[in-house]
Amino acid sequence: MLCLGIETSCDETAVALCDDGRPVLEKLASQAGLHALYGGVVPELASREHLRRMGPLLDALFAESGLTLAQVDAVAVARGPGLLGSLLVGLAVAKGLCLATGKPLIGVDHLQAHLMAAAIGREVAYPALGLLISGGHTQIVRLDSALSMTVLGRTIDDAAGEAFDKAAKSLNLPYPGGIYVDRLGQGVEPDRRLFPRPYLDNDHLDFSFSGLKTAVATFVAAHPELRTQAMPDAEAALEPQAWPMAIRVVCASLNFAIAETLRVKLQRALDNQPGPVVSLLAAGGVAANGPIRAMLADLAGRNRLPLYLPQPALCADNATMIAATGCLLARAGLVHDLTLSPIPRGRRIPWDYHSVAPMARGSVDSRSVPQ
Ligand code: KG4
Ligand code: ZN
């Protein structure tokens, strides 16, 4: 079963094909350079860029894969949460394709898709505990199956990615700053007392990262020499050796504070589950962070659980995760009709699928399809 995935929920325009859940090809255009000029995503510009780039990306996807739209069995699209204008572009394209071809339309929860990126190419054992850490969300979820997710804890203010990005902004590092904080901290011993591990002195699984952002900003204000004089170009900024050790210690200490905060809440979640949890999953842009990946490996080892992490390229927003989740939904016979609506950030994604006959497995290679 061949599924086309479309992702436009924030500032990456992406299309991808998955065949029975296996990635075939992805074409992705990042808008990061454009939004970096403004220090954050400008929603209006993001929508326009999605519209401008979508057509050429689809053309390239089919030309380079050697597959055709006629061979696609279902069209999956990220329906939220995300920027409303950006989501509307993806939904309009997906509906247009379905209207023209009669293929089924499947709206995908962007957050569920992030977690399913960890399951691509693997037989994940359930129930699993999942950690979703991105620029917009920080959640601990319980997955009783690939399609059944319960949120156990979430951030009450900033997401982990925002803490990285805003701290990086205090240091005048390029936007989005998470990857720079990760790289500059590499190989440096953190100062464990420099920053707080926020919101741990409670008995629940929610997070609060806004205080950490303020702690970094306050520290940098007291040590103005830490602020880089001019915003270095993005490539040069990724070279750790080029940076003063004092800045690298701040980055290592921030990586440590966030990784430790996540570790404490994840262990608490594991300890408090009513029934057994048999694996650990983590996903989202921040799951590419070196110290966080190391912490997760250590936590999984101590709890004797297998750990499933997406490849770094599938941690950030991408369309392969949308197409792979589309395959799971199609196999369960769960589809939408052309009234599918986008869901903006902050609103719950409804489970409003229609049930149809489950779509059969079967690789596109093994079928003869008219061209
Ligand atoms: O999942 P994602 O691409 O987009 C959202 O759905 O939000 O996540 C983007 C976030 C940004 O905050 C970015 O700075 C952060 O992921 N990020 C990282 C790393 N790579 C990306 N944070 C820490 N370490 C990294 N290596
Ligand atoms: Zn995302």
CSV table of C-alpha atoms and ligand atoms in Angstrom, one decimal:
chain,number,residue,atom,x,y,z
A,1,MET,CA,0.0,0.0,0.0
A,2,LEU,CA,1.5,3.3,-1.2
A,3,CYS,CA,0.7,6.4,0.9
A,4,LEU,CA,1.6,10.0,0.0
A,5,GLY,CA,2.3,12.1,3.1
A,6,ILE,CA,2.0,15.9,3.1
A,7,GLU,CA,3.4,18.1,6.0
A,8,THR,CA,2.9,21.9,6.2
A,9,SER,CA,2.1,22.4,9.9
A,10,CYS,CA,4.9,24.9,10.7
A,11,ASP,CA,7.9,26.0,8.6
A,12,GLU,CA,8.9,22.8,6.7
A,13,THR,CA,7.2,22.0,3.4
A,14,ALA,CA,7.5,18.3,2.9
A,15,VAL,CA,6.0,15.5,0.8
A,16,ALA,CA,7.0,11.8,1.0
A,17,LEU,CA,6.0,8.3,-0.1
A,18,CYS,CA,5.8,5.3,2.2
A,19,ASP,CA,5.1,1.8,0.9
A,20,ASP,CA,3.5,-0.4,3.6
A,21,GLY,CA,5.1,1.9,6.2
A,22,ARG,CA,8.6,1.8,4.7
A,23,PRO,CA,10.0,5.1,3.5
A,24,VAL,CA,10.4,5.4,-0.3
A,25,LEU,CA,11.4,9.0,-0.8
A,26,GLU,CA,10.9,12.4,0.8
A,27,LYS,CA,11.3,15.9,-0.7
A,28,LEU,CA,11.5,18.7,1.9
A,29,ALA,CA,12.0,22.4,1.7
A,30,SER,CA,13.0,24.1,5.0
A,31,GLN,CA,12.0,27.7,5.5
A,32,ALA,CA,14.4,28.1,8.5
A,33,GLY,CA,16.7,30.5,6.6
A,34,LEU,CA,13.7,32.8,5.9
A,35,HIS,CA,12.3,32.9,9.4
A,36,ALA,CA,15.8,33.2,10.9
A,37,LEU,CA,15.8,36.8,9.6
A,38,TYR,CA,12.9,37.5,12.0
A,39,GLY,CA,14.2,35.4,14.9
A,40,GLY,CA,11.1,33.1,14.8
A,41,VAL,CA,8.4,31.7,12.5
A,42,VAL,CA,6.3,34.4,10.8
A,43,PRO,CA,3.0,32.6,10.1
A,44,GLU,CA,1.9,34.7,7.1
A,45,LEU,CA,5.2,34.1,5.4
A,46,ALA,CA,5.2,30.4,6.2
A,47,SER,CA,1.8,29.9,4.5
A,48,ARG,CA,3.0,31.7,1.4
A,49,GLU,CA,6.2,29.6,1.2
A,50,HIS,CA,4.2,26.4,1.6
A,51,LEU,CA,2.0,27.4,-1.4
A,52,ARG,CA,5.0,28.4,-3.5
A,53,ARG,CA,7.0,25.2,-2.8
A,54,MET,CA,4.4,22.5,-2.8
A,55,GLY,CA,4.0,22.0,-6.5
A,56,PRO,CA,7.7,21.7,-7.4
A,57,LEU,CA,8.2,19.3,-4.4
A,58,LEU,CA,5.4,17.0,-5.6
A,59,ASP,CA,6.7,17.0,-9.1
A,60,ALA,CA,10.2,16.1,-7.9
A,61,LEU,CA,8.9,13.4,-5.6
A,62,PHE,CA,7.1,11.5,-8.4
A,63,ALA,CA,9.9,12.2,-11.0
A,64,GLU,CA,12.7,10.9,-8.7
A,65,SER,CA,10.8,8.0,-7.2
A,66,GLY,CA,9.6,6.8,-10.6
A,67,LEU,CA,6.1,6.3,-9.1
A,68,THR,CA,2.9,8.1,-10.2
A,69,LEU,CA,-0.1,9.6,-8.4
A,70,ALA,CA,-2.1,6.7,-10.0
A,71,GLN,CA,-0.1,4.2,-7.9
A,72,VAL,CA,-0.9,6.0,-4.6
A,73,ASP,CA,-3.5,4.2,-2.5
A,74,ALA,CA,-4.1,7.0,0.0
A,75,VAL,CA,-3.2,10.7,0.7
A,76,ALA,CA,-2.3,11.5,4.3
A,77,VAL,CA,-1.9,15.1,5.5
A,78,ALA,CA,-0.9,16.7,8.8
A,79,ARG,CA,-4.2,18.3,10.0
A,80,GLY,CA,-2.8,19.8,13.2
A,81,PRO,CA,-1.8,21.0,15.7
A,82,GLY,CA,0.0,23.7,13.8
A,83,LEU,CA,-0.2,27.2,12.3
A,84,LEU,CA,-3.7,27.5,10.8
A,85,GLY,CA,-2.7,29.2,7.5
A,86,SER,CA,0.1,26.6,7.0
A,87,LEU,CA,-2.2,23.7,7.7
A,88,LEU,CA,-4.8,25.0,5.2
A,89,VAL,CA,-2.2,24.9,2.4
A,90,GLY,CA,-1.5,21.2,3.0
A,91,LEU,CA,-5.1,20.3,3.5
A,92,ALA,CA,-6.1,22.2,0.3
A,93,VAL,CA,-3.4,20.3,-1.7
A,94,ALA,CA,-4.4,16.9,-0.2
A,95,LYS,CA,-8.1,17.5,-0.9
A,96,GLY,CA,-7.4,18.6,-4.5
A,97,LEU,CA,-5.4,15.4,-5.1
A,98,CYS,CA,-8.1,13.3,-3.6
A,99,LEU,CA,-10.9,15.1,-5.5
A,100,ALA,CA,-9.1,14.7,-8.8
A,101,THR,CA,-8.2,11.0,-8.3
A,102,GLY,CA,-10.8,9.6,-6.0
A,103,LYS,CA,-8.1,8.4,-3.5
A,104,PRO,CA,-9.0,8.3,0.2
A,105,LEU,CA,-8.0,11.3,2.4
A,106,ILE,CA,-6.5,10.7,5.8
A,107,GLY,CA,-5.9,13.5,8.3
A,108,VAL,CA,-3.0,12.8,10.6
A,109,ASP,CA,-2.3,14.1,14.1
A,110,HIS,CA,1.1,15.7,13.7
A,111,LEU,CA,2.1,14.7,17.3
A,112,GLN,CA,1.1,11.1,16.9
A,113,ALA,CA,3.1,11.1,13.6
A,114,HIS,CA,6.2,12.4,15.4
A,115,LEU,CA,6.0,9.4,17.8
A,116,MET,CA,5.3,7.0,15.0
A,117,ALA,CA,8.6,8.2,13.4
A,118,ALA,CA,10.3,6.2,16.1
A,119,ALA,CA,8.4,3.0,15.0
A,120,ILE,CA,9.3,3.2,11.3
A,121,GLY,CA,10.9,0.0,10.2
A,122,ARG,CA,10.6,-1.6,13.7
A,123,GLU,CA,8.1,-3.8,15.5
A,124,VAL,CA,7.5,-1.7,18.6
A,125,ALA,CA,6.2,-3.5,21.7
A,126,TYR,CA,3.2,-1.9,23.4
A,127,PRO,CA,2.2,-0.5,25.9
A,128,ALA,CA,4.9,2.0,25.5
A,129,LEU,CA,5.8,5.2,27.2
A,130,GLY,CA,6.5,8.1,24.7
A,131,LEU,CA,8.3,11.4,25.1
A,132,LEU,CA,7.5,14.0,22.5
A,133,ILE,CA,9.9,17.0,22.6
A,134,SER,CA,9.6,19.6,19.8
A,135,GLY,CA,9.5,23.3,19.3
A,136,GLY,CA,5.8,23.5,20.2
A,137,HIS,CA,5.2,20.6,22.5
A,138,THR,CA,6.6,18.6,25.4
A,139,GLN,CA,4.5,15.7,26.3
A,140,ILE,CA,4.7,12.3,28.1
A,141,VAL,CA,2.2,9.9,26.6
A,142,ARG,CA,1.2,6.3,27.1
A,143,LEU,CA,0.7,4.3,23.9
A,144,ASP,CA,-1.5,1.3,24.3
A,145,SER,CA,-1.1,0.6,20.6
A,146,ALA,CA,0.3,2.5,17.6
A,147,LEU,CA,-3.1,4.3,17.3
A,148,SER,CA,-4.1,4.7,20.9
A,149,MET,CA,-2.4,7.5,22.8
A,150,THR,CA,-3.1,9.1,26.2
A,151,VAL,CA,-1.3,12.3,27.3
A,152,LEU,CA,0.0,11.9,30.8
A,153,GLY,CA,1.8,15.2,31.2
A,154,ARG,CA,2.5,18.3,29.1
A,155,THR,CA,4.2,21.7,29.5
A,156,ILE,CA,2.2,24.4,31.1
A,157,ASP,CA,4.1,27.1,29.3
A,158,ASP,CA,7.2,26.8,27.0
A,159,ALA,CA,8.1,23.6,25.2
A,160,ALA,CA,11.6,22.2,25.6
A,161,GLY,CA,12.5,23.3,22.1
A,162,GLU,CA,11.4,26.9,23.0
A,163,ALA,CA,13.7,26.8,26.0
A,164,PHE,CA,16.6,25.9,23.8
A,165,ASP,CA,15.7,28.4,21.1
A,166,LYS,CA,15.1,31.3,23.5
A,167,ALA,CA,18.3,30.5,25.5
A,168,ALA,CA,20.2,30.4,22.2
A,169,LYS,CA,18.7,33.8,21.3
A,170,SER,CA,20.0,35.3,24.6
A,171,LEU,CA,23.5,34.1,23.5
A,172,ASN,CA,22.9,35.6,20.0
A,173,LEU,CA,23.2,32.2,18.4
A,174,PRO,CA,21.3,31.7,15.1
A,175,TYR,CA,17.7,30.6,15.0
A,176,PRO,CA,16.5,27.9,15.6
A,177,GLY,CA,19.1,27.5,18.3
A,178,GLY,CA,18.6,24.0,19.7
A,179,ILE,CA,21.2,22.4,17.4
A,180,TYR,CA,23.8,25.1,18.3
A,181,VAL,CA,23.4,24.6,22.0
A,182,ASP,CA,23.7,20.9,21.4
A,183,ARG,CA,26.8,21.1,19.3
A,184,LEU,CA,28.6,23.8,21.4
A,185,GLY,CA,28.1,21.8,24.5
A,186,GLN,CA,29.6,18.7,23.0
A,187,GLY,CA,32.6,17.3,24.9
A,188,VAL,CA,32.3,20.0,27.7
A,189,GLU,CA,31.6,19.2,31.4
A,190,PRO,CA,28.4,20.9,32.4
A,191,ASP,CA,28.2,23.1,35.5
A,192,ARG,CA,25.4,21.2,37.2
A,193,ARG,CA,24.5,24.0,39.6
A,194,LEU,CA,24.4,26.8,36.9
A,195,PHE,CA,20.7,26.3,35.9
A,196,PRO,CA,17.7,25.0,37.8
A,197,ARG,CA,16.0,21.7,36.8
A,198,PRO,CA,12.5,23.3,36.8
A,199,TYR,CA,9.2,22.1,38.1
A,200,LEU,CA,10.3,18.8,39.7
A,201,ASP,CA,9.1,19.6,43.2
A,202,ASN,CA,5.6,18.2,42.7
A,203,ASP,CA,4.0,14.8,42.1
A,204,HIS,CA,2.8,15.1,38.6
A,205,LEU,CA,4.1,14.8,35.0
A,206,ASP,CA,3.7,18.3,33.7
A,207,PHE,CA,6.6,20.5,32.7
A,208,SER,CA,7.4,24.2,32.9
A,209,PHE,CA,10.4,25.5,31.0
A,210,SER,CA,9.8,29.3,31.0
A,211,GLY,CA,11.8,29.7,34.2
A,212,LEU,CA,14.8,28.0,32.7
A,213,LYS,CA,14.7,30.4,29.7
A,214,THR,CA,14.6,33.3,32.2
A,215,ALA,CA,17.5,31.8,34.2
A,216,VAL,CA,19.7,31.7,31.1
A,217,ALA,CA,18.7,35.2,30.1
A,218,THR,CA,19.5,36.5,33.6
A,219,PHE,CA,22.9,34.7,33.6
A,220,VAL,CA,23.8,36.1,30.2
A,221,ALA,CA,22.7,39.6,31.2
A,222,ALA,CA,25.0,39.4,34.2
A,223,HIS,CA,27.9,38.1,32.0
A,224,PRO,CA,27.5,40.2,28.8
A,225,GLU,CA,30.7,38.9,27.4
A,226,LEU,CA,28.8,35.6,26.7
A,227,ARG,CA,26.7,37.3,24.1
A,228,THR,CA,28.3,36.9,20.7
A,229,GLN,CA,29.1,40.3,19.2
A,230,ALA,CA,27.7,39.6,15.7
A,231,MET,CA,25.4,36.8,14.7
A,232,PRO,CA,27.8,34.3,13.1
A,233,ASP,CA,26.8,32.6,9.9
A,234,ALA,CA,24.9,29.4,10.6
A,235,GLU,CA,27.6,27.0,9.3
A,236,ALA,CA,30.5,28.6,11.2
A,237,ALA,CA,28.3,28.6,14.3
A,238,LEU,CA,28.2,24.8,14.3
A,239,GLU,CA,32.0,24.6,14.8
A,240,PRO,CA,32.4,24.1,18.5
A,241,GLN,CA,36.1,24.8,18.6
A,242,ALA,CA,35.5,28.3,17.3
A,243,TRP,CA,33.7,29.3,20.5
A,244,PRO,CA,35.0,30.5,23.9
A,245,MET,CA,34.8,27.8,26.6
A,246,ALA,CA,32.6,30.0,28.8
A,247,ILE,CA,29.8,29.9,26.2
A,248,ARG,CA,30.3,26.2,25.7
A,249,VAL,CA,29.9,25.6,29.4
A,250,VAL,CA,26.6,27.5,29.3
A,251,CYS,CA,25.4,25.3,26.4
A,252,ALA,CA,26.5,22.1,28.1
A,253,SER,CA,24.8,23.1,31.4
A,254,LEU,CA,21.6,23.9,29.6
A,255,ASN,CA,21.7,20.5,27.8
A,256,PHE,CA,22.2,18.9,31.2
A,257,ALA,CA,19.4,20.8,32.9
A,258,ILE,CA,16.8,20.0,30.2
A,259,ALA,CA,17.9,16.3,29.9
A,260,GLU,CA,17.8,15.9,33.7
A,261,THR,CA,14.3,17.5,34.0
A,262,LEU,CA,13.0,15.1,31.3
A,263,ARG,CA,14.7,12.1,33.0
A,264,VAL,CA,13.1,12.8,36.4
A,265,LYS,CA,9.6,13.1,34.9
A,266,LEU,CA,10.0,10.1,32.6
A,267,GLN,CA,11.2,7.9,35.5
A,268,ARG,CA,8.2,9.1,37.6
A,269,ALA,CA,5.9,8.2,34.7
A,270,LEU,CA,7.4,4.7,34.5
A,271,ASP,CA,7.1,4.2,38.3
A,272,ASN,CA,3.5,5.3,38.3
A,273,GLN,CA,2.0,3.3,35.5
A,274,PRO,CA,-0.9,1.1,36.6
A,275,GLY,CA,0.2,-1.8,34.3
A,276,PRO,CA,3.5,-2.7,32.8
A,277,VAL,CA,5.1,-0.6,30.1
A,278,VAL,CA,7.3,-2.6,27.8
A,279,SER,CA,9.2,0.0,25.8
A,280,LEU,CA,10.2,3.6,25.6
A,281,LEU,CA,9.9,5.9,22.6
A,282,ALA,CA,11.0,9.5,22.1
A,283,ALA,CA,10.6,11.8,19.1
A,284,GLY,CA,10.4,15.5,18.0
A,285,GLY,CA,13.1,17.9,16.9
A,286,VAL,CA,14.7,18.0,20.4
A,287,ALA,CA,15.1,14.2,20.4
A,288,ALA,CA,18.0,14.9,18.1
A,289,ASN,CA,19.9,16.4,21.1
A,290,GLY,CA,23.0,14.4,22.0
A,291,PRO,CA,22.8,14.6,25.8
A,292,ILE,CA,19.1,13.9,25.7
A,293,ARG,CA,19.6,10.8,23.5
A,294,ALA,CA,22.3,9.6,25.9
A,295,MET,CA,20.0,10.2,28.9
A,296,LEU,CA,17.2,8.2,27.2
A,297,ALA,CA,19.6,5.3,26.5
A,298,ASP,CA,20.7,5.3,30.1
A,299,LEU,CA,17.1,5.5,31.5
A,300,ALA,CA,16.0,2.7,29.2
A,301,GLY,CA,18.9,0.5,30.2
A,302,ARG,CA,18.2,1.1,34.0
A,303,ASN,CA,14.6,0.1,33.4
A,304,ARG,CA,15.5,-2.8,31.1
A,305,LEU,CA,13.3,-1.4,28.3
A,306,PRO,CA,14.0,-1.2,24.6
A,307,LEU,CA,14.4,2.4,23.4
A,308,TYR,CA,13.1,3.5,20.0
A,309,LEU,CA,14.4,6.8,18.7
A,310,PRO,CA,13.9,8.1,15.1
A,311,GLN,CA,16.9,8.6,13.0
A,312,PRO,CA,18.0,12.3,13.6
A,313,ALA,CA,16.6,13.3,10.2
A,314,LEU,CA,13.1,12.0,11.2
A,315,CYS,CA,13.1,13.8,14.6
A,316,ALA,CA,12.3,17.2,13.1
A,317,ASP,CA,9.2,17.9,11.0
A,318,ASN,CA,9.0,15.7,8.0
A,319,ALA,CA,6.4,14.1,5.7
A,320,THR,CA,7.8,10.5,6.0
A,321,MET,CA,6.2,10.3,9.5
A,322,ILE,CA,2.9,11.5,8.0
A,323,ALA,CA,3.0,8.9,5.2
A,324,ALA,CA,4.0,6.1,7.7
A,325,THR,CA,1.1,7.1,10.1
A,326,GLY,CA,-1.2,7.3,7.1
A,327,CYS,CA,-0.3,3.6,6.3
A,328,LEU,CA,-1.2,2.6,9.8
A,329,LEU,CA,-4.5,4.4,9.7
A,330,ALA,CA,-5.3,3.0,6.2
A,331,ARG,CA,-4.6,-0.5,7.4
A,332,ALA,CA,-7.0,0.1,10.2
A,333,GLY,CA,-9.6,1.3,7.7
A,334,LEU,CA,-9.7,4.8,9.2
A,335,VAL,CA,-10.2,7.7,6.7
A,336,HIS,CA,-11.7,11.2,6.4
A,337,ASP,CA,-13.9,12.8,3.8
A,338,LEU,CA,-13.4,16.1,2.1
A,339,THR,CA,-14.9,18.1,5.0
A,340,LEU,CA,-11.7,17.4,7.0
A,341,SER,CA,-10.8,20.5,9.0
A,342,PRO,CA,-7.4,21.8,10.3
A,343,ILE,CA,-6.8,22.0,14.0
A,344,PRO,CA,-4.7,25.0,15.2
A,345,ARG,CA,-2.2,24.8,18.1
A,346,GLY,CA,-3.7,24.5,21.5
A,347,ARG,CA,-6.8,22.5,20.4
A,348,ARG,CA,-7.3,18.8,20.9
A,349,ILE,CA,-7.3,16.7,17.7
A,350,PRO,CA,-10.6,14.9,17.5
A,351,TRP,CA,-10.8,11.2,16.7
A,352,ASP,CA,-13.3,11.8,13.8
A,353,TYR,CA,-12.3,9.1,11.3
A,354,HIS,CA,-14.8,7.2,9.2
A,355,SER,CA,-14.4,3.4,9.2
A,356,VAL,CA,-14.1,1.7,5.9
A,357,ALA,CA,-12.7,-1.7,4.8
A,358,PRO,CA,-9.1,-1.9,6.0
A,359,MET,CA,-6.7,-1.4,3.1
A,360,ALA,CA,-4.6,-4.5,2.4
A,361,ARG,CA,-0.9,-4.7,2.7
A,362,GLY,CA,1.0,-5.2,-0.5
A,363,SER,CA,4.1,-3.5,-1.8
A,364,VAL,CA,3.8,-1.3,-4.9
A,365,ASP,CA,6.7,-3.4,-6.4
A,366,SER,CA,4.6,-6.5,-6.3
A,367,ARG,CA,1.6,-5.0,-8.1
A,368,SER,CA,1.0,-4.2,-11.7
A,369,VAL,CA,-0.5,-0.8,-11.8
A,370,PRO,CA,-1.5,1.1,-15.0
A,371,GLN,CA,0.8,4.1,-15.6
B,1,KG4,O1,9.8,18.8,15.8
B,1,KG4,P1,10.3,20.1,15.3
B,1,KG4,O2,11.1,20.1,14.0
B,1,KG4,O3,9.2,21.1,15.0
B,1,KG4,C1,8.0,21.2,15.8
B,1,KG4,O4,7.1,20.4,15.6
B,1,KG4,O5,8.1,22.1,16.7
B,1,KG4,O6,11.2,20.7,16.5
B,1,KG4,C2,11.9,21.9,16.3
B,1,KG4,C3,12.6,22.2,17.6
B,1,KG4,C4,13.3,23.6,17.7
B,1,KG4,O7,13.0,24.2,18.9
B,1,KG4,C5,14.8,23.2,17.5
B,1,KG4,O8,15.6,24.2,18.1
B,1,KG4,C6,14.8,21.9,18.3
B,1,KG4,O9,13.7,21.2,17.8
B,1,KG4,N1,16.0,21.1,17.9
B,1,KG4,C7,17.0,20.8,18.9
B,1,KG4,C8,18.0,20.1,18.2
B,1,KG4,N2,17.6,20.0,16.8
B,1,KG4,C9,16.4,20.7,16.7
B,1,KG4,N3,17.0,21.0,20.2
B,1,KG4,C10,18.1,20.5,20.8
B,1,KG4,N4,19.1,19.8,20.3
B,1,KG4,C11,19.1,19.6,18.9
B,1,KG4,N5,20.0,18.9,18.3
B,2,ZN,ZN,6.6,18.9,14.8
